[in-house]
Short mmCIF file of C-alpha atoms and ligand atoms in Angstrom, two decimals:
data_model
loop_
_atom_site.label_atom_id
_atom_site.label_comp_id
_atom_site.label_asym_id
_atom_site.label_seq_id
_atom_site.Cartn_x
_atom_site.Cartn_y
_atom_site.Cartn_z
CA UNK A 1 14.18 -5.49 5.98
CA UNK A 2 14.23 -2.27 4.07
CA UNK A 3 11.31 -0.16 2.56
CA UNK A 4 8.77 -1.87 0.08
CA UNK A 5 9.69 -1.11 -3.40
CA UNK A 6 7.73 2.41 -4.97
CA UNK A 7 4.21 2.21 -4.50
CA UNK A 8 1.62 1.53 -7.80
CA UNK A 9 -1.88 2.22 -7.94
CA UNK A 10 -3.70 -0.44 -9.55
CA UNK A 11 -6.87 1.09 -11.15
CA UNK A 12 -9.50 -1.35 -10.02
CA UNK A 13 -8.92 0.28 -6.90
CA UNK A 14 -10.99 2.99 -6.91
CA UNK A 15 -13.18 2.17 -10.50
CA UNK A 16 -16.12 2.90 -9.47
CA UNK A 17 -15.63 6.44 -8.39
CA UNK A 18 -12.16 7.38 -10.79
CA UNK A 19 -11.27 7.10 -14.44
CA UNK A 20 -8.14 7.08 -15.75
CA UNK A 21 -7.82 10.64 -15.87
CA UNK A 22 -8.83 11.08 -12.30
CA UNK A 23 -6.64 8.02 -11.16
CA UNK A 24 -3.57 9.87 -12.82
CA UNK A 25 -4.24 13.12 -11.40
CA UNK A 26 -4.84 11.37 -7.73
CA UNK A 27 -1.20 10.07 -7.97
CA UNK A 28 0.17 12.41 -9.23
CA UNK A 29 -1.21 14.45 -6.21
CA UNK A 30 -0.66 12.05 -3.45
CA UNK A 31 2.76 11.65 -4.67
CA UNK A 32 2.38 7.72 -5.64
CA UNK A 33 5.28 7.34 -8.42
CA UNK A 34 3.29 4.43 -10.16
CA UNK A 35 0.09 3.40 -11.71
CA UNK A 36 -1.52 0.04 -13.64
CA UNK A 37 -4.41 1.09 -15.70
CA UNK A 38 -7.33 -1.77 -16.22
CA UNK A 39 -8.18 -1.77 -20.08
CA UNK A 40 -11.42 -0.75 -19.95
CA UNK A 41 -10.35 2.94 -18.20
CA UNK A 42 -7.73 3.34 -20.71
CA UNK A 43 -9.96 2.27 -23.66
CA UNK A 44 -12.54 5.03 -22.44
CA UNK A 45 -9.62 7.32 -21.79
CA UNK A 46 -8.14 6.63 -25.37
CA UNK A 47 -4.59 5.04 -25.38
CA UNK A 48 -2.49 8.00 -26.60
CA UNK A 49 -4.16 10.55 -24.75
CA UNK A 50 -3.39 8.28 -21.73
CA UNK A 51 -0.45 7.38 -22.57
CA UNK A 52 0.90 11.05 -22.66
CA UNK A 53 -0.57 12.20 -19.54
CA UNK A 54 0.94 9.23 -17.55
CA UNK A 55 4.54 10.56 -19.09
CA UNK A 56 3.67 13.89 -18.39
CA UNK A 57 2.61 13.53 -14.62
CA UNK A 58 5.87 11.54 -14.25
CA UNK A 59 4.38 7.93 -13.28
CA UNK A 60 5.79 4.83 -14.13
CA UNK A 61 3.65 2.41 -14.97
CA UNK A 62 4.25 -1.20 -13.57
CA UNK A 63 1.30 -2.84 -15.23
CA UNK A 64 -1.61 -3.29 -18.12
CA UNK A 65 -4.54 -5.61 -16.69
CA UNK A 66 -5.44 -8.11 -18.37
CA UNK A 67 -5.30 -9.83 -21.02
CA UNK A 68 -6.06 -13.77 -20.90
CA UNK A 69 -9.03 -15.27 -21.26
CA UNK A 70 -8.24 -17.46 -23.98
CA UNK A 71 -10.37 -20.52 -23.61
CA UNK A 72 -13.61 -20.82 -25.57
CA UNK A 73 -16.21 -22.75 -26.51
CA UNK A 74 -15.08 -23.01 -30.17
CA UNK A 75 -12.30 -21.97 -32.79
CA UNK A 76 -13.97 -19.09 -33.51
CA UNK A 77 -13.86 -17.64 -30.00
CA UNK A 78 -10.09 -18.92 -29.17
CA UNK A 79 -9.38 -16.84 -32.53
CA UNK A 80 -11.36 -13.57 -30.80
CA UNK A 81 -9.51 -13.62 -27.84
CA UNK A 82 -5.89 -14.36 -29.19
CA UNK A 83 -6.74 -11.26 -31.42
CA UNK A 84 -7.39 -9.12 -28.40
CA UNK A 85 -4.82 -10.21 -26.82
CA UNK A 86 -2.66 -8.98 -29.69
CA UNK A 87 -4.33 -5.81 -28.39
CA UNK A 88 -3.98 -5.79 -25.45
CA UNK A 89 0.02 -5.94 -26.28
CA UNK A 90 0.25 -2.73 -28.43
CA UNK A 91 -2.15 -1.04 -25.37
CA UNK A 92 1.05 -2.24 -23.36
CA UNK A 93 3.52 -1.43 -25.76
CA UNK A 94 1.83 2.34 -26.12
CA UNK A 95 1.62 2.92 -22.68
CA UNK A 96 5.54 1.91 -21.68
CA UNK A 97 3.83 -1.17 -19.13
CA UNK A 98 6.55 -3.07 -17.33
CA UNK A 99 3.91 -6.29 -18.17
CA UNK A 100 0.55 -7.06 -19.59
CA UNK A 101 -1.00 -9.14 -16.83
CA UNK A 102 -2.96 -12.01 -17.67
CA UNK A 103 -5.74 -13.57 -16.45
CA UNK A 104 -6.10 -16.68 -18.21
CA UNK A 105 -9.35 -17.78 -18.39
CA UNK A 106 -12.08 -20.60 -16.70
CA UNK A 107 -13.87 -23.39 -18.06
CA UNK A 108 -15.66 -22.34 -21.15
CA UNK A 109 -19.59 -22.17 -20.62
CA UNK A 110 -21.10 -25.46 -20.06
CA UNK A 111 -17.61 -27.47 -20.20
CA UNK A 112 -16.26 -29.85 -17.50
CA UNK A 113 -13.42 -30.05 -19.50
CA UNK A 114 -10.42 -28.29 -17.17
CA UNK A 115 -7.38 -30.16 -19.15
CA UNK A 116 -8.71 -28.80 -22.24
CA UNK A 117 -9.23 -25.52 -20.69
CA UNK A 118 -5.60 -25.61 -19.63
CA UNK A 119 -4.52 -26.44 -23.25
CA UNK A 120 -6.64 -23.55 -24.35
CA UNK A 121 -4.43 -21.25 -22.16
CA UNK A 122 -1.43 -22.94 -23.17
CA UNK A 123 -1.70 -22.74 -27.25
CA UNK A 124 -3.63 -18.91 -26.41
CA UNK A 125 -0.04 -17.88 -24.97
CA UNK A 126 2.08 -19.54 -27.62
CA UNK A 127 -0.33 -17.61 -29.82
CA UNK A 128 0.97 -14.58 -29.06
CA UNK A 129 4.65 -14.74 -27.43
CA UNK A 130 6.00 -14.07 -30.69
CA UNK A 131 4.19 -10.60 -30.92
CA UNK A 132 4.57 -9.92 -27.18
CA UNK A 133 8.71 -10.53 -27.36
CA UNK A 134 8.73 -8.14 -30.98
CA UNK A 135 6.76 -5.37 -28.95
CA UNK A 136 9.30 -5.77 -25.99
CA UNK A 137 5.96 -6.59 -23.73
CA UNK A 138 6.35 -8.94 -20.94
CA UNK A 139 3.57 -11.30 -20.20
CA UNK A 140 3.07 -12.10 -16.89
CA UNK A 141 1.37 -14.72 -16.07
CA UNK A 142 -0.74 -14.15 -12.58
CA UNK A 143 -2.06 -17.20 -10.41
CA UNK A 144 -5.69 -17.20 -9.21
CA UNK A 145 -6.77 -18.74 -6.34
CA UNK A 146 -8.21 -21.65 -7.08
CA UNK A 147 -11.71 -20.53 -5.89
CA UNK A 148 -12.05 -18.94 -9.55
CA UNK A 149 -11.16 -22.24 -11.57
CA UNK A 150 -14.21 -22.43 -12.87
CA UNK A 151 -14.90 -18.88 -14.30
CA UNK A 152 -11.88 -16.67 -14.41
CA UNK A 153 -8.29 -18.58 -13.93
CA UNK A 154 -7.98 -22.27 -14.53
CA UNK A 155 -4.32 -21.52 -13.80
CA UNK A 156 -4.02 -20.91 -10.08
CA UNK A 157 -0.75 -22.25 -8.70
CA UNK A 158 2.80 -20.46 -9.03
CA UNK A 159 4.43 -23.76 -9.65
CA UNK A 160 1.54 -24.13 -12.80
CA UNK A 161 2.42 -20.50 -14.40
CA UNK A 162 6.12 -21.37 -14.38
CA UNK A 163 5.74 -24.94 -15.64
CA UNK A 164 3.91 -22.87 -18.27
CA UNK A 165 6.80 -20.34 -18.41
CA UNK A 166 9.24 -22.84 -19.24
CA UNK A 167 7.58 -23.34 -22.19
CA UNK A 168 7.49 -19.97 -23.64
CA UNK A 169 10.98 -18.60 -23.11
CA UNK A 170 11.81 -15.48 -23.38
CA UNK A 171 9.67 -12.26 -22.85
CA UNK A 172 7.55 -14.63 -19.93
CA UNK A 173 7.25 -14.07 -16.57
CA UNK A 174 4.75 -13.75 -13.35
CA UNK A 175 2.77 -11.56 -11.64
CA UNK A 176 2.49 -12.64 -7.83
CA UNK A 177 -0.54 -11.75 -6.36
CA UNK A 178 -0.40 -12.35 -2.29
CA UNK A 179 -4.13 -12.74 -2.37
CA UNK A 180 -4.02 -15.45 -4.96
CA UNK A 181 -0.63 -17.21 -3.63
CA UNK A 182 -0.41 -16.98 0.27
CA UNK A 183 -2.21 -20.11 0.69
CA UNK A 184 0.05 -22.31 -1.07
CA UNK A 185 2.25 -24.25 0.70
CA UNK A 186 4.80 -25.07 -2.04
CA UNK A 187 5.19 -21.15 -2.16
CA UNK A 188 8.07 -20.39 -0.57
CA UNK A 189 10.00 -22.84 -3.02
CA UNK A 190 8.24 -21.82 -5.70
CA UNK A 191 8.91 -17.88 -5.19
CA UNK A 192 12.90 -19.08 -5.43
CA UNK A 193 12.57 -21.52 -8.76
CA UNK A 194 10.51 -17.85 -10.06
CA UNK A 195 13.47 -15.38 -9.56
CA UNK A 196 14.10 -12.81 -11.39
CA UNK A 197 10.94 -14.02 -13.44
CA UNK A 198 8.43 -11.94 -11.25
CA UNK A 199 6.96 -9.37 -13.40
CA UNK A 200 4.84 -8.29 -10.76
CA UNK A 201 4.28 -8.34 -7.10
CA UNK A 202 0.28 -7.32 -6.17
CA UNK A 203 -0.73 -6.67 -2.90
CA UNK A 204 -4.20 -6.67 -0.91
CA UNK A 205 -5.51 -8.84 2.28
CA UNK A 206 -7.63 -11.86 2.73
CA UNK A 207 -10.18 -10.84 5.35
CA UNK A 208 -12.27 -13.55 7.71
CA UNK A 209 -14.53 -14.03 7.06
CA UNK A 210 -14.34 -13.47 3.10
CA UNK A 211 -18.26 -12.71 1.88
CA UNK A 212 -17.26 -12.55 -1.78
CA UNK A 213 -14.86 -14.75 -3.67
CA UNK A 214 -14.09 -11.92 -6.46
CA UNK A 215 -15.36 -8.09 -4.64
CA UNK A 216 -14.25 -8.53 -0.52
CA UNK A 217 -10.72 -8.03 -0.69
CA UNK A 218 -8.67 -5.78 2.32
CA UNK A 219 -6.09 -3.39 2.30
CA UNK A 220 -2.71 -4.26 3.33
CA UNK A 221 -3.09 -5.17 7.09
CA UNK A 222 -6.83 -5.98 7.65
CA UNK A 223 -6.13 -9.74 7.08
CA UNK A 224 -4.09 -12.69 8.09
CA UNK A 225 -1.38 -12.28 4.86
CA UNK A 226 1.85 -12.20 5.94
CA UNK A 227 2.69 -9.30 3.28
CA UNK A 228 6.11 -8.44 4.50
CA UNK A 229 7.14 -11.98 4.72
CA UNK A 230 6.20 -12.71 1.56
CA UNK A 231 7.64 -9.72 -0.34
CA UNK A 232 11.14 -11.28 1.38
CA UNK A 233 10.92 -14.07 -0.42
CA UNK A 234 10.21 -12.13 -3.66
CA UNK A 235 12.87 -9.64 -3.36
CA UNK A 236 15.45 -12.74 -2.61
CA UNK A 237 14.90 -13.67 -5.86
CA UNK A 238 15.80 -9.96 -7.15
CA UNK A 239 12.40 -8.35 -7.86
CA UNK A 240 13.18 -4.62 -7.49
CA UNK A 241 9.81 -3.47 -9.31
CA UNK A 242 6.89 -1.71 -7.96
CA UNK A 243 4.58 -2.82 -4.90
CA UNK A 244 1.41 -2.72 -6.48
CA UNK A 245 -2.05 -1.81 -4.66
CA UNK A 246 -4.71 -3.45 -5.98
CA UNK A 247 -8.25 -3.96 -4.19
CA UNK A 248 -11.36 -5.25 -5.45
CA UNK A 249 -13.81 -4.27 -2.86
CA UNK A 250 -17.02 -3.11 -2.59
CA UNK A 251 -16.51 -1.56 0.69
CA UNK A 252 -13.20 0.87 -0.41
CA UNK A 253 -15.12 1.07 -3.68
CA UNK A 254 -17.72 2.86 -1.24
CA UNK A 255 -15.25 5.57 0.05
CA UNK A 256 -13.78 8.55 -1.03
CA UNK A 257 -11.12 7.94 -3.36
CA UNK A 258 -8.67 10.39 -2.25
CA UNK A 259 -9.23 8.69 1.16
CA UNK A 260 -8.63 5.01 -0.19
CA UNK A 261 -5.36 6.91 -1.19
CA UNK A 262 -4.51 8.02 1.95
CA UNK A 263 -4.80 4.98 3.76
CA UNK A 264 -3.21 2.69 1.16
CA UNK A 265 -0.11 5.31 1.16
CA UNK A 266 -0.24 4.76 4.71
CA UNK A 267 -0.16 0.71 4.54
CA UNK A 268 2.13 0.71 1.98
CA UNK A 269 4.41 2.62 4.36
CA UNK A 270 3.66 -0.03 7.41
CA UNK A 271 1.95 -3.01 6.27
CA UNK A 272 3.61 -4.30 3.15
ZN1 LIG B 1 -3.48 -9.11 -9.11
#
């Protein structure tokens, strides 16, 4: 198997130490050829300004999270977030983003309603295809583990975001997550029906014991993910994009920044 495809930075890696600014700079100094900027850095960063110094430090970037979060309690807050969704895309469009991830949302507060929840994603995404194919944005669906159903993804299976895919044509795709996916045993089939719709490919590790469903995850290598294994199946189907780094953890979150670097430059190199 050959080398992992060219190394991303995904923002939320080090957010509580790095902005934008500082996350471009780091890559740009570690020599990491990619980046995928969280909204809220590049909102506080201001899109153009961020925009241009991505371009000028040379980075590619191989993501915009997240969009989503379409379902809502009523009309008036489906309305809210398809508008900033239609955001979200010209943040994309302005920054060059391979895909605007999306996370698509739980049950709204109070509801035990998950098949209207679902619908809520899928008329949110019909919503805005139209806008997303005219910008020449990609949406890319990602998977969440079904642990988050209730609050943050009430689409968590491959098989479910392609189903959905089908649907909206053109301009759709997926973002595969290991941490979200590895679990599933329809995966390996489902990877292959995907091909060259992967958008996306994240990487991170499920640790045991996990202590937080949303803020424990591990770097490449500190779990029980078969990483490498997984990105075969992925690049079988074609996917030539970036590997993308992206830990939520309150324990890297704790280190220096320009250490997490190190060592995910490191794992990227033998882990992934
Ligand atoms: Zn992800």
């Amino acid at each position: 198997m050959g080398a992992p495809g060219p190394l991303s930075l995904n923002t939320v890696t080090v957010r509580e130490r790095w902005g934008l600014a500082e996350c471009i700079e780091g890559c740009a100094r570690h020599g990491i050829p990619g980046i995928s900027p969280w909204r809220d850095v590049l909102q506080a960063m201001g899109v153009e300004r961020a925009g241009r110094a991505i371009r000028d430090a040379g980075l590619s970037v191989s993501g915009l999270c997240r969009g989503g979060m379409f379902p809502a309690a009523d009309a008036a807050g489906r309305a809210a977030a398809i508008e900033d969704n239609r955001r979200a895309i010209g943040e994309a469009q302005a920054i060059g983003a391979a895909c605007l991830v999306m996370v698509c949302g739980g049950l709204p507060p109070g509801s035990r309603d998950i098949e209207g929840a679902r619908g809520m994603v899928r008329d949110g995404l019909h919503a805005i295809m139209e806008e997303a194919r005219a910008a020449g944005v990609t949406i890319a669906l990602e998977p969440l583990h079904p642990m988050t159903c209730a609050d943050r993804s009430v689409l968590s299976t491959l098989g479910q975001a392609l189903d959905l895919c089908d649907g909206l044509g053109a301009g759709s795709g997926v973002a595969l997550d290991v941490y979200h996916v590895w679990w599933d045993p329809a995966l390996r089939e489902q990877v292959a029906r995907a091909g060259a719709r992967i958008a996306a490919f994240h990487v991170c590790d499920w640790l045991v014991p996990t202590t937080d469903t949303v803020f424990d995850r591990g770097l490449p290598g500190e779990g029980v993910i078969d990483i490498p294994g997984i990105r075969a199946m992925v690049e079988a189907g074609g996917y030539r994009g970036h590997t993308e780094v992206e830990i939520l953890s309150r324990r890297w979150w704790a280190a220096d920044p320009d250490d997490v670097l190190k060592e995910i430059k490191r794992r990227h190199a033998t882990a992934c």
